[in-house]
Coordinates of C-alpha atoms and ligand atoms in Angstrom, one line a residue:
Chain U
M195 CA 20.0 -26.1 29.1
R196 CA 17.5 -28.7 28.0
A197 CA 14.4 -27.0 29.5
V198 CA 15.1 -23.8 27.6
Y199 CA 15.6 -25.8 24.4
G200 CA 12.3 -27.6 25.0
I201 CA 10.4 -24.3 25.5
V202 CA 12.0 -22.8 22.3
V203 CA 11.2 -25.9 20.2
R204 CA 7.6 -25.8 21.4
E205 CA 7.3 -22.1 20.6
F206 CA 8.6 -22.6 17.1
V207 CA 6.5 -25.7 16.4
R208 CA 3.4 -23.8 17.5
F209 CA 4.3 -21.0 15.2
L210 CA 4.8 -23.2 12.2
R211 CA 1.6 -25.0 12.9
Q212 CA -0.5 -21.8 12.9
R213 CA -0.3 -21.3 9.1
G214 CA -2.5 -18.2 9.1
R215 CA -0.4 -16.5 11.7
A216 CA 2.8 -17.3 9.8
L217 CA 1.4 -16.1 6.5
S218 CA -0.1 -12.9 7.7
S219 CA 3.0 -12.0 9.6
V220 CA 5.0 -12.3 6.4
A221 CA 2.4 -10.5 4.3
R222 CA 1.9 -7.6 6.7
P223 CA 5.0 -5.6 5.8
F224 CA 4.2 -5.7 2.1
V225 CA 0.7 -4.3 2.8
W226 CA 2.5 -1.5 4.7
L227 CA 4.9 -1.1 1.9
I228 CA 2.2 -0.7 -0.7
F229 CA -0.2 1.5 1.2
A230 CA 1.8 3.4 3.8
G231 CA 4.6 3.5 1.2
A232 CA 2.5 5.2 -1.3
G233 CA 1.1 7.8 1.1
F234 CA 4.4 8.7 2.7
A235 CA 6.2 8.6 -0.6
A236 CA 3.9 11.5 -1.7
V237 CA 4.9 13.5 1.4
F238 CA 8.5 12.6 0.9
A239 CA 8.4 13.7 -2.8
G240 CA 10.8 16.4 -3.7
R241 CA 13.6 15.0 -1.5
S242 CA 15.4 13.0 -4.1
E243 CA 18.2 11.7 -2.0
I244 CA 16.4 8.5 -1.2
D245 CA 13.4 6.6 -2.5
Y246 CA 10.9 6.4 0.3
R247 CA 10.4 2.6 -0.2
L248 CA 14.1 2.2 0.4
Y249 CA 13.9 4.3 3.5
M250 CA 11.1 2.2 4.8
A251 CA 12.8 -1.2 4.4
P252 CA 14.7 -1.2 7.7
G253 CA 11.7 0.0 9.5
L254 CA 9.5 -2.7 8.0
L255 CA 12.0 -5.3 9.0
G256 CA 12.0 -3.9 12.5
M257 CA 8.2 -4.0 12.5
V258 CA 8.2 -7.7 11.5
V259 CA 10.5 -8.6 14.4
M260 CA 8.5 -6.5 16.8
F261 CA 5.1 -8.1 15.8
G262 CA 6.7 -11.6 15.6
S263 CA 8.5 -11.5 18.9
L264 CA 6.1 -9.5 20.9
L265 CA 3.1 -11.5 19.9
A266 CA 4.9 -14.8 20.4
A267 CA 5.9 -13.7 23.9
L268 CA 2.4 -12.5 24.7
S269 CA 1.2 -16.0 24.1
T270 CA 2.4 -16.6 27.6
V271 CA -1.0 -15.3 28.6
I272 CA -2.6 -18.1 26.6
D273 CA -0.2 -20.6 28.2
R274 CA -1.5 -19.5 31.6
D275 CA -5.1 -19.8 30.6
A276 CA -4.6 -23.2 29.0
G277 CA -2.6 -24.4 32.0
V278 CA 0.6 -25.1 30.0
L279 CA 2.4 -22.4 32.1
R280 CA 1.8 -24.6 35.2
M281 CA 3.4 -27.5 33.6
M282 CA 6.5 -25.3 33.2
L283 CA 6.3 -23.9 36.7
V284 CA 6.1 -27.3 38.4
A285 CA 9.1 -28.6 36.5
P286 CA 12.4 -28.5 38.5
I287 CA 13.6 -25.3 36.8
R288 CA 13.9 -21.7 37.9
R289 CA 11.2 -19.2 37.1
G290 CA 13.8 -17.2 35.2
T291 CA 14.4 -20.2 33.0
V292 CA 10.8 -20.2 31.9
A293 CA 11.0 -16.5 31.1
L294 CA 14.3 -17.1 29.2
G295 CA 12.9 -20.0 27.2
K296 CA 9.8 -18.0 26.2
T297 CA 12.0 -15.0 25.3
L298 CA 14.4 -17.0 23.2
G299 CA 11.5 -18.8 21.5
A300 CA 9.9 -15.5 20.7
T301 CA 13.2 -14.2 19.4
L302 CA 13.5 -17.2 17.1
V303 CA 10.0 -16.8 15.8
G304 CA 10.5 -13.0 15.2
T305 CA 13.9 -13.6 13.5
A306 CA 12.6 -16.3 11.2
Q307 CA 9.8 -14.1 10.1
A308 CA 12.2 -11.2 9.5
L309 CA 14.6 -13.3 7.5
V310 CA 11.8 -14.6 5.2
V311 CA 10.5 -11.0 4.7
A312 CA 14.0 -9.7 4.1
A313 CA 14.6 -12.3 1.4
I314 CA 11.7 -10.9 -0.5
L315 CA 11.6 -7.3 0.5
L316 CA 15.2 -6.3 -0.1
P317 CA 15.3 -7.3 -3.8
V318 CA 11.8 -5.8 -4.3
V319 CA 13.0 -2.4 -3.1
G320 CA 16.4 -2.8 -4.7
L321 CA 18.5 -2.9 -1.6
A322 CA 21.6 -5.1 -1.8
P323 CA 23.4 -5.0 1.6
T324 CA 27.1 -5.5 1.9
P325 CA 28.2 -8.7 3.7
G326 CA 29.0 -6.6 6.8
G327 CA 25.7 -4.8 6.5
A328 CA 23.9 -8.1 6.3
L329 CA 25.6 -9.4 9.4
L330 CA 24.8 -6.2 11.3
A331 CA 21.2 -6.4 10.1
L332 CA 21.0 -10.0 11.5
A333 CA 22.5 -8.9 14.8
A334 CA 20.0 -6.0 14.9
I335 CA 17.1 -8.4 14.2
V336 CA 18.2 -10.9 16.9
L337 CA 18.8 -8.1 19.5
T338 CA 15.4 -6.5 18.7
G339 CA 13.8 -9.9 19.0
L340 CA 15.4 -10.4 22.4
A341 CA 14.4 -7.0 23.7
L342 CA 10.8 -7.2 22.5
G343 CA 10.5 -10.9 23.5
A344 CA 11.5 -10.1 27.0
L345 CA 9.2 -7.1 27.1
G346 CA 6.4 -9.3 25.8
V347 CA 6.9 -11.9 28.5
L348 CA 7.0 -9.2 31.1
L349 CA 3.7 -7.7 29.8
A350 CA 2.1 -11.1 29.6
A351 CA 3.2 -11.9 33.2
G352 CA 1.5 -8.7 34.3
M353 CA -1.6 -9.0 32.2
R354 CA -4.8 -10.4 33.8
S355 CA -6.1 -11.9 30.6
I356 CA -5.9 -11.8 26.9
E357 CA -8.7 -9.2 27.0
N358 CA -6.1 -6.6 27.7
F359 CA -4.6 -7.4 24.3
A360 CA -6.3 -4.4 22.6
G361 CA -4.8 -2.2 25.3
V362 CA -1.3 -3.5 24.6
M363 CA -1.8 -2.9 20.8
N364 CA -3.0 0.7 21.4
F365 CA -0.7 1.7 24.2
V366 CA 2.4 -0.3 23.4
V367 CA 2.6 -1.6 19.9
F368 CA 1.4 1.4 17.9
P369 CA 3.3 4.1 19.9
M370 CA 6.4 2.0 19.7
L371 CA 6.0 1.7 15.9
F372 CA 5.3 5.4 15.3
L373 CA 8.1 6.5 17.6
S374 CA 10.7 4.1 16.2
G375 CA 11.8 6.0 13.1
A376 CA 10.4 3.1 11.0
L377 CA 8.2 5.4 9.0
Y378 CA 9.9 8.8 9.3
P379 CA 13.0 10.1 11.1
V380 CA 12.3 10.7 14.8
R381 CA 14.4 13.8 14.9
H382 CA 11.5 15.7 13.2
L383 CA 9.3 15.0 16.2
G384 CA 8.8 17.5 19.0
P385 CA 11.1 17.3 22.1
V386 CA 8.6 15.3 24.2
L387 CA 8.1 12.6 21.6
H388 CA 11.8 12.6 20.9
V389 CA 12.5 11.8 24.5
L390 CA 9.9 9.0 24.4
A391 CA 11.6 7.6 21.3
H392 CA 14.7 7.1 23.4
L393 CA 12.7 4.9 25.8
N394 CA 11.5 2.8 22.9
P395 CA 13.4 -0.4 22.3
L396 CA 12.2 -0.6 18.7
A397 CA 13.8 2.8 18.0
Y398 CA 17.2 1.3 18.8
G399 CA 16.5 -1.7 16.7
V400 CA 15.4 0.3 13.7
D401 CA 18.4 2.6 14.1
L402 CA 20.7 -0.3 14.0
L403 CA 18.9 -1.7 10.9
K404 CA 19.4 1.7 9.2
H405 CA 23.1 1.5 10.0
A406 CA 23.1 -1.9 8.4
L407 CA 21.1 -1.2 5.4
L408 CA 21.1 2.5 4.6
A409 CA 24.8 3.3 5.3
R410 CA 25.0 4.7 1.8
W411 CA 22.5 7.4 2.6
A412 CA 24.0 8.2 6.0
D413 CA 25.4 11.5 4.6
S414 CA 22.1 12.8 3.6
G415 CA 20.7 11.9 7.0
Y416 CA 18.8 8.7 6.4
G417 CA 21.1 6.2 7.9
G418 CA 21.4 5.3 11.6
E419 CA 21.7 8.3 13.9
L420 CA 22.9 6.8 17.2
P421 CA 26.3 5.1 17.7
I422 CA 26.1 1.4 16.9
P423 CA 27.4 0.3 20.4
L424 CA 24.7 2.5 22.0
D425 CA 22.0 0.8 20.0
C426 CA 23.3 -2.7 20.9
A427 CA 23.7 -1.8 24.6
A428 CA 20.3 -0.3 24.8
L429 CA 18.6 -3.4 23.2
A430 CA 20.6 -5.7 25.5
L431 CA 19.6 -3.7 28.5
F432 CA 15.9 -3.9 27.6
A433 CA 16.3 -7.6 27.2
L434 CA 18.0 -8.2 30.5
A435 CA 15.8 -5.8 32.5
G436 CA 12.7 -7.4 31.0
L437 CA 13.9 -10.9 31.8
A438 CA 14.9 -10.0 35.3
A439 CA 11.5 -8.6 36.0
A440 CA 9.4 -11.2 34.2
G441 CA 10.7 -14.3 36.1
P442 CA 9.3 -13.6 39.5
L443 CA 6.1 -12.0 38.1
L444 CA 5.4 -15.1 36.0
A445 CA 5.1 -17.4 39.0
R446 CA 2.5 -15.2 40.7
E447 CA -0.3 -17.3 42.1
G448 CA 1.2 -20.4 40.7
G449 CA 0.5 -19.6 37.1
V450 CA -3.1 -20.3 37.7
A451 CA -5.5 -18.6 35.4
R452 CA -6.8 -15.8 37.5
A453 CA -9.8 -15.3 35.4
A454 CA -11.2 -18.5 36.9
F455 CA -11.2 -17.1 40.4
R456 CA -12.8 -13.8 39.5
E457 CA -15.9 -15.8 38.5
Q458 CA -15.9 -17.8 41.7
R459 CA -15.9 -14.8 44.0
Chain T
M134 CA 10.0 -45.7 61.6
T135 CA 10.0 -44.5 58.0
A136 CA 10.9 -41.0 56.9
A137 CA 8.0 -38.7 56.1
A138 CA 7.4 -37.9 52.5
I139 CA 5.4 -34.9 53.4
D140 CA 5.5 -33.1 56.7
A141 CA 3.4 -30.0 57.0
R142 CA 3.5 -27.8 60.1
G143 CA 0.8 -25.1 60.6
L144 CA 0.7 -24.7 56.8
G145 CA -1.8 -22.1 55.7
K146 CA -2.8 -19.8 52.8
D147 CA -5.0 -16.8 52.4
F148 CA -6.2 -15.3 49.2
G149 CA -7.0 -11.7 50.2
S150 CA -9.7 -12.1 52.8
V151 CA -10.4 -15.7 51.9
C152 CA -8.7 -18.3 54.1
A153 CA -8.2 -21.2 51.7
L154 CA -6.2 -23.3 54.2
D155 CA -6.1 -22.6 57.9
R156 CA -3.3 -24.3 59.7
L157 CA -2.6 -27.8 58.5
D158 CA -0.5 -30.3 60.4
L159 CA 0.0 -33.4 58.4
E160 CA 2.5 -36.2 57.9
V161 CA 2.4 -38.5 54.9
R162 CA 4.7 -41.5 55.1
E163 CA 7.0 -42.7 52.4
G164 CA 5.2 -45.1 50.1
E165 CA 1.8 -44.3 51.6
F166 CA -1.4 -44.0 49.5
F167 CA -2.8 -40.9 51.1
G168 CA -6.3 -39.6 50.5
F169 CA -7.2 -36.0 50.8
L170 CA -11.0 -35.9 50.9
G171 CA -13.2 -32.8 50.9
P172 CA -15.9 -31.0 49.0
N173 CA -15.2 -28.2 46.5
G174 CA -13.6 -25.2 48.1
A175 CA -12.2 -27.3 51.0
G176 CA -8.6 -26.2 50.1
K177 CA -7.4 -29.4 48.5
T178 CA -5.9 -27.8 45.4
T179 CA -4.4 -25.0 47.5
T180 CA -2.7 -27.6 49.7
V181 CA -1.3 -29.4 46.7
H182 CA -0.1 -26.2 45.1
L183 CA 1.6 -25.2 48.4
L184 CA 3.3 -28.5 48.7
A185 CA 4.4 -28.4 45.0
T186 CA 5.9 -24.9 45.6
L187 CA 3.6 -23.2 43.1
L188 CA 2.1 -21.0 45.9
A189 CA 4.0 -19.4 48.8
P190 CA 2.4 -20.2 52.2
S191 CA 0.9 -17.4 54.2
R192 CA 2.0 -19.1 57.4
G193 CA 3.6 -22.3 58.5
S194 CA 5.8 -24.5 56.4
A195 CA 6.3 -28.0 55.1
R196 CA 9.0 -30.4 54.1
V197 CA 8.4 -32.5 51.0
A198 CA 10.9 -35.3 50.3
G199 CA 12.9 -33.8 53.1
H200 CA 13.2 -30.3 51.5
D201 CA 11.7 -27.1 52.8
I202 CA 9.0 -25.8 50.4
R203 CA 9.9 -22.2 51.3
V204 CA 13.6 -22.3 50.6
D205 CA 14.3 -25.2 48.3
G206 CA 11.6 -25.2 45.7
L207 CA 13.8 -26.7 43.0
A208 CA 14.7 -29.8 45.2
V209 CA 11.1 -30.3 46.1
R210 CA 10.0 -30.1 42.4
R211 CA 12.7 -32.5 41.4
N212 CA 11.1 -35.2 43.6
I213 CA 7.5 -34.7 42.9
G214 CA 5.1 -35.3 40.1
L215 CA 1.8 -33.4 39.9
V216 CA -1.2 -34.1 37.8
F217 CA -3.3 -30.9 38.0
Q218 CA -7.0 -30.8 38.4
E219 CA -7.3 -29.3 34.9
T220 CA -5.3 -30.4 31.9
T221 CA -2.0 -28.7 31.4
L222 CA -1.3 -30.2 28.0
D223 CA -0.7 -28.0 24.9
R224 CA -3.7 -28.8 22.8
D225 CA -2.0 -27.7 19.6
L226 CA 0.8 -30.2 20.0
T227 CA 0.6 -34.0 19.5
V228 CA 0.5 -36.3 22.5
E229 CA 4.1 -37.3 21.8
E230 CA 5.3 -33.7 21.4
N231 CA 3.7 -32.9 24.7
L232 CA 5.6 -35.7 26.4
R233 CA 8.8 -34.7 24.7
F234 CA 8.3 -31.2 25.9
A235 CA 7.8 -32.4 29.5
A236 CA 10.8 -34.7 29.2
R237 CA 13.0 -31.7 28.3
L238 CA 11.5 -29.6 31.1
W239 CA 12.5 -32.4 33.5
N240 CA 15.9 -32.6 31.9
L241 CA 15.7 -36.2 30.8
P242 CA 18.5 -37.1 28.3
E243 CA 16.9 -37.5 24.8
H244 CA 17.5 -41.3 24.4
Q245 CA 16.2 -42.1 27.9
A246 CA 13.2 -39.8 27.2
A247 CA 12.4 -41.6 24.0
A248 CA 12.3 -44.9 25.7
R249 CA 10.2 -43.7 28.6
I250 CA 7.8 -41.8 26.3
E251 CA 7.2 -44.9 24.3
A252 CA 6.7 -47.0 27.4
A253 CA 4.3 -44.5 28.8
L254 CA 2.3 -44.2 25.5
R255 CA 1.9 -48.0 25.5
R256 CA 1.0 -48.2 29.1
F257 CA -1.7 -45.6 28.8
G258 CA -3.1 -46.9 25.5
L259 CA -2.0 -43.8 23.7
F260 CA 0.6 -45.3 21.3
E261 CA -1.8 -45.4 18.3
R262 CA -2.8 -41.8 19.0
R263 CA 0.7 -40.4 19.6
R264 CA 0.8 -38.3 16.4
D265 CA -2.7 -36.8 17.0
S266 CA -3.1 -33.4 18.5
V267 CA -4.3 -33.4 22.1
R268 CA -7.3 -31.3 21.0
S269 CA -8.6 -34.4 19.1
L270 CA -8.5 -36.7 22.2
S271 CA -11.4 -37.7 24.3
G272 CA -11.5 -36.5 27.9
G273 CA -10.3 -39.8 29.2
M274 CA -7.4 -40.0 26.9
R275 CA -6.4 -36.5 27.6
R276 CA -6.4 -37.3 31.3
A277 CA -4.3 -40.4 30.6
A278 CA -1.8 -38.2 28.7
D279 CA -1.8 -35.8 31.7
I280 CA -0.9 -38.6 34.0
A281 CA 1.7 -40.0 31.7
R282 CA 3.2 -36.5 31.7
G283 CA 3.1 -36.4 35.5
I284 CA 5.1 -39.7 36.0
L285 CA 7.5 -39.5 33.0
H286 CA 10.3 -38.4 35.3
E287 CA 9.6 -41.2 37.8
P288 CA 8.9 -39.0 40.8
R289 CA 9.1 -40.2 44.4
I290 CA 5.9 -38.5 45.4
L291 CA 2.9 -38.2 43.0
F292 CA 0.2 -35.6 43.6
L293 CA -3.1 -36.4 41.9
D294 CA -5.6 -33.5 42.1
E295 CA -9.1 -35.0 41.5
P296 CA -7.7 -37.2 38.7
T297 CA -11.0 -38.9 37.9
A298 CA -13.0 -35.8 37.1
G299 CA -14.4 -36.2 33.6
L300 CA -13.4 -39.8 33.3
D301 CA -15.9 -42.6 32.3
P302 CA -16.0 -45.6 34.6
R303 CA -13.7 -47.7 32.4
A304 CA -11.1 -45.0 32.4
R305 CA -11.4 -44.6 36.2
R306 CA -10.9 -48.3 36.7
S307 CA -7.7 -48.3 34.6
L308 CA -6.5 -45.3 36.5
W309 CA -6.8 -47.2 39.8
E310 CA -5.1 -50.2 38.2
L311 CA -2.3 -47.9 37.2
I312 CA -1.8 -46.4 40.6
R313 CA -1.7 -49.9 42.1
S314 CA 0.9 -51.1 39.6
L315 CA 3.0 -47.9 40.0
R316 CA 3.0 -48.3 43.8
A317 CA 3.8 -51.9 43.6
S318 CA 6.7 -51.4 41.2
S319 CA 8.3 -48.3 42.7
G320 CA 7.2 -47.7 46.2
L321 CA 5.7 -44.4 45.0
T322 CA 4.0 -42.1 47.6
V323 CA 0.6 -41.0 46.2
F324 CA -1.3 -38.0 47.5
L325 CA -4.7 -38.1 46.0
T326 CA -7.3 -35.4 46.4
T327 CA -10.9 -36.2 45.8
H328 CA -14.5 -35.2 46.7
Y329 CA -15.7 -38.8 46.1
V330 CA -15.8 -40.9 49.3
E331 CA -15.6 -44.2 47.4
E332 CA -12.2 -43.0 45.9
A333 CA -10.8 -42.6 49.4
E334 CA -11.7 -46.1 50.5
P335 CA -8.6 -47.9 49.0
C336 CA -6.3 -45.3 50.6
D337 CA -4.0 -46.2 53.5
R338 CA -5.1 -43.2 55.4
V339 CA -7.5 -40.4 54.7
A340 CA -7.5 -36.7 55.7
V341 CA -11.0 -35.3 55.8
M342 CA -10.9 -31.6 54.9
D343 CA -13.6 -29.1 55.5
R344 CA -13.4 -25.4 54.7
G345 CA -9.7 -25.2 55.0
R346 CA -9.5 -27.2 58.2
L347 CA -8.5 -30.8 58.9
A348 CA -11.6 -32.5 60.3
A349 CA -10.3 -36.0 60.7
L350 CA -7.3 -38.1 59.8
D351 CA -7.0 -41.9 60.0
T352 CA -7.4 -45.2 58.1
P353 CA -10.7 -45.5 56.4
A354 CA -11.6 -48.4 58.7
E355 CA -10.7 -46.6 61.9
L356 CA -12.6 -43.5 60.8
K357 CA -15.7 -45.5 60.3
R358 CA -15.2 -47.5 63.6
V359 CA -14.7 -44.3 65.7
A360 CA -17.7 -42.6 64.1
G361 CA -19.7 -45.8 64.5
V362 CA -20.9 -45.7 60.9
A363 CA -20.6 -47.8 57.8
S364 CA -19.3 -45.4 55.2
L365 CA -16.9 -42.5 54.8
E366 CA -19.8 -40.5 53.7
E367 CA -21.3 -40.7 57.1
V368 CA -17.9 -40.1 58.7
F369 CA -17.8 -36.8 56.9
L370 CA -21.3 -35.9 58.1
A371 CA -20.4 -36.9 61.7
R372 CA -17.2 -34.9 61.7
T373 CA -18.4 -31.7 60.0
G374 CA -22.1 -31.6 60.7
H375 CA -23.0 -31.3 57.0
E376 CA -22.9 -33.5 53.9
L377 CA -20.1 -33.8 51.5
A378 CA -22.1 -33.0 48.5
Q379 CA -23.7 -29.9 50.0
T380 CA -20.9 -27.6 50.7
G381 CA -19.3 -25.4 48.1
A382 CA -20.4 -24.7 44.6
S383 CA -19.4 -27.1 41.9
Ligands
ADP157 N1 -5.8 -18.1 43.3 C1 -6.8 -17.9 44.1 N2 -7.3 -16.6 44.3 C2 -8.4 -16.4 45.1 N3 -9.1 -17.4 45.7 C3 -8.6 -18.7 45.6 C4 -7.5 -19.0 44.8 N4 -7.3 -20.3 44.9 C5 -8.2 -20.8 45.7 N5 -9.0 -19.8 46.1 C6 -10.2 -20.0 47.1 O1 -9.7 -20.8 48.2 C7 -10.7 -21.8 48.5 C8 -10.1 -23.2 48.4 O2 -10.0 -23.5 47.1 P1 -9.3 -24.8 46.5 O3 -8.0 -25.1 47.2 O4 -9.3 -24.7 45.1 O5 -10.4 -25.9 47.0 P2 -10.6 -27.4 46.4 O6 -9.5 -27.8 45.6 O7 -10.7 -28.3 47.7 O8 -11.9 -27.4 45.7 C9 -11.9 -21.5 47.7 O9 -12.8 -20.7 48.4 C10 -11.3 -20.8 46.5 O10 -12.3 -19.9 45.9
MG158 MG1 -9.5 -28.4 43.6

């Protein structure tokens, strides 16, 4: 549909135009690789089955998609403040179409970032995926982007203003990252956190990426742990549920910036 | 008898305890230039958003272009154009990119869109600035781009919500010129909200709104004759007991 295409194109053009955002999103995983990599490698030392930086690679890719797609989708809050959301809502398209367009745009932005990072990161850590593994990794990246994009649109639709952004980072992004298996296997976590990990879309994405990239180390317990179809189904479910909920929420109060009315009252 | 472009029956909207629009009965004829006059807070924007299906009514209903706003939002939106009180353009995109974005939202085929975008850019004097980001435009040019965006899909009914706010006199004049030529060439129905009486003068009919209620509705000449006064300003005073400029905060 043309409207969806239009929303996706706009999202991508905006991303390319914000040079700083594009650069920092590509640089971020390497900062983690250097600093977190060094720290956790020391803890990991002694287990010689896998180099920690290798272990980290799928998680870092997952992290790139998460930040890329989630932040792009959260820009819906900015769209509402700037009025652009109203332009979309007054167009002869369904509310769900707007949510879908934003989600797909966010997925494209996250996927593009992950592919650029993968092209540098995998050779750096010395990972050469098989063709099948590369394809599965691409599917994992796209599915993770969809799930987190939809979640981001949903969060943005429910958020009053961009001021709640820090809350989202503290209560959504960081828990999601630390409970994803990106930095350490989640099976070592206590039962409560382990259950929480199963409610975490990123955990399924990272697990899928481990299937794709760390299959060689599966026997020593560093590959993907859940069945591949389960990972895919869970991610698809997050994407669909997020989309279904975001559509109606997005149109609340006509997409008018609510901040304006708090001042008037 | 011509069909009604807009037909509101007991239309109303509350925001929590605030009654923004009480019970509006209103008929706007096809091809009419309709003025919706009232001070800030009178409920003009609320009315426009209700008619454009951006808000759900708390009571009553309305038909716009023959479609019920409560059940057939898509069909309503297909027939209308709306220029919002505040700009809705993406400041990070160029003027042309904004119009292309709008053309896609309105499902215009690319080749048709390209022709219309170029025509609109020329008509609004934006052609030389088409590759500039909206951020870099003056207020008047931004407004022009907003209006170009609003009519790109050639709507049957055009809502203009305080379109002259922030425009200098020259830009205002060219806006009136434009409305005149659009109406002459396409039989467009125009629903114009304003809090300036002089802007309501050229309208075919004017609704005078006060605190969510319809205080008067007639041609500007008839309104003045009945109230026995020389200006719409005084009509407002006579009908509401207070002056247009005094109510509501800016
Ligand atoms: N989304 C909203 N939330 C709360 N109050 C609102 C909202 N929109 C409008 N109002 C209130 O409704 C009244 C009418 O507002 P509005 O329709 O914007 O008037 P106008 O456009 O004539 O200036 C005002 O008191 C305004 O504060
Ligand atoms: Mg208003």
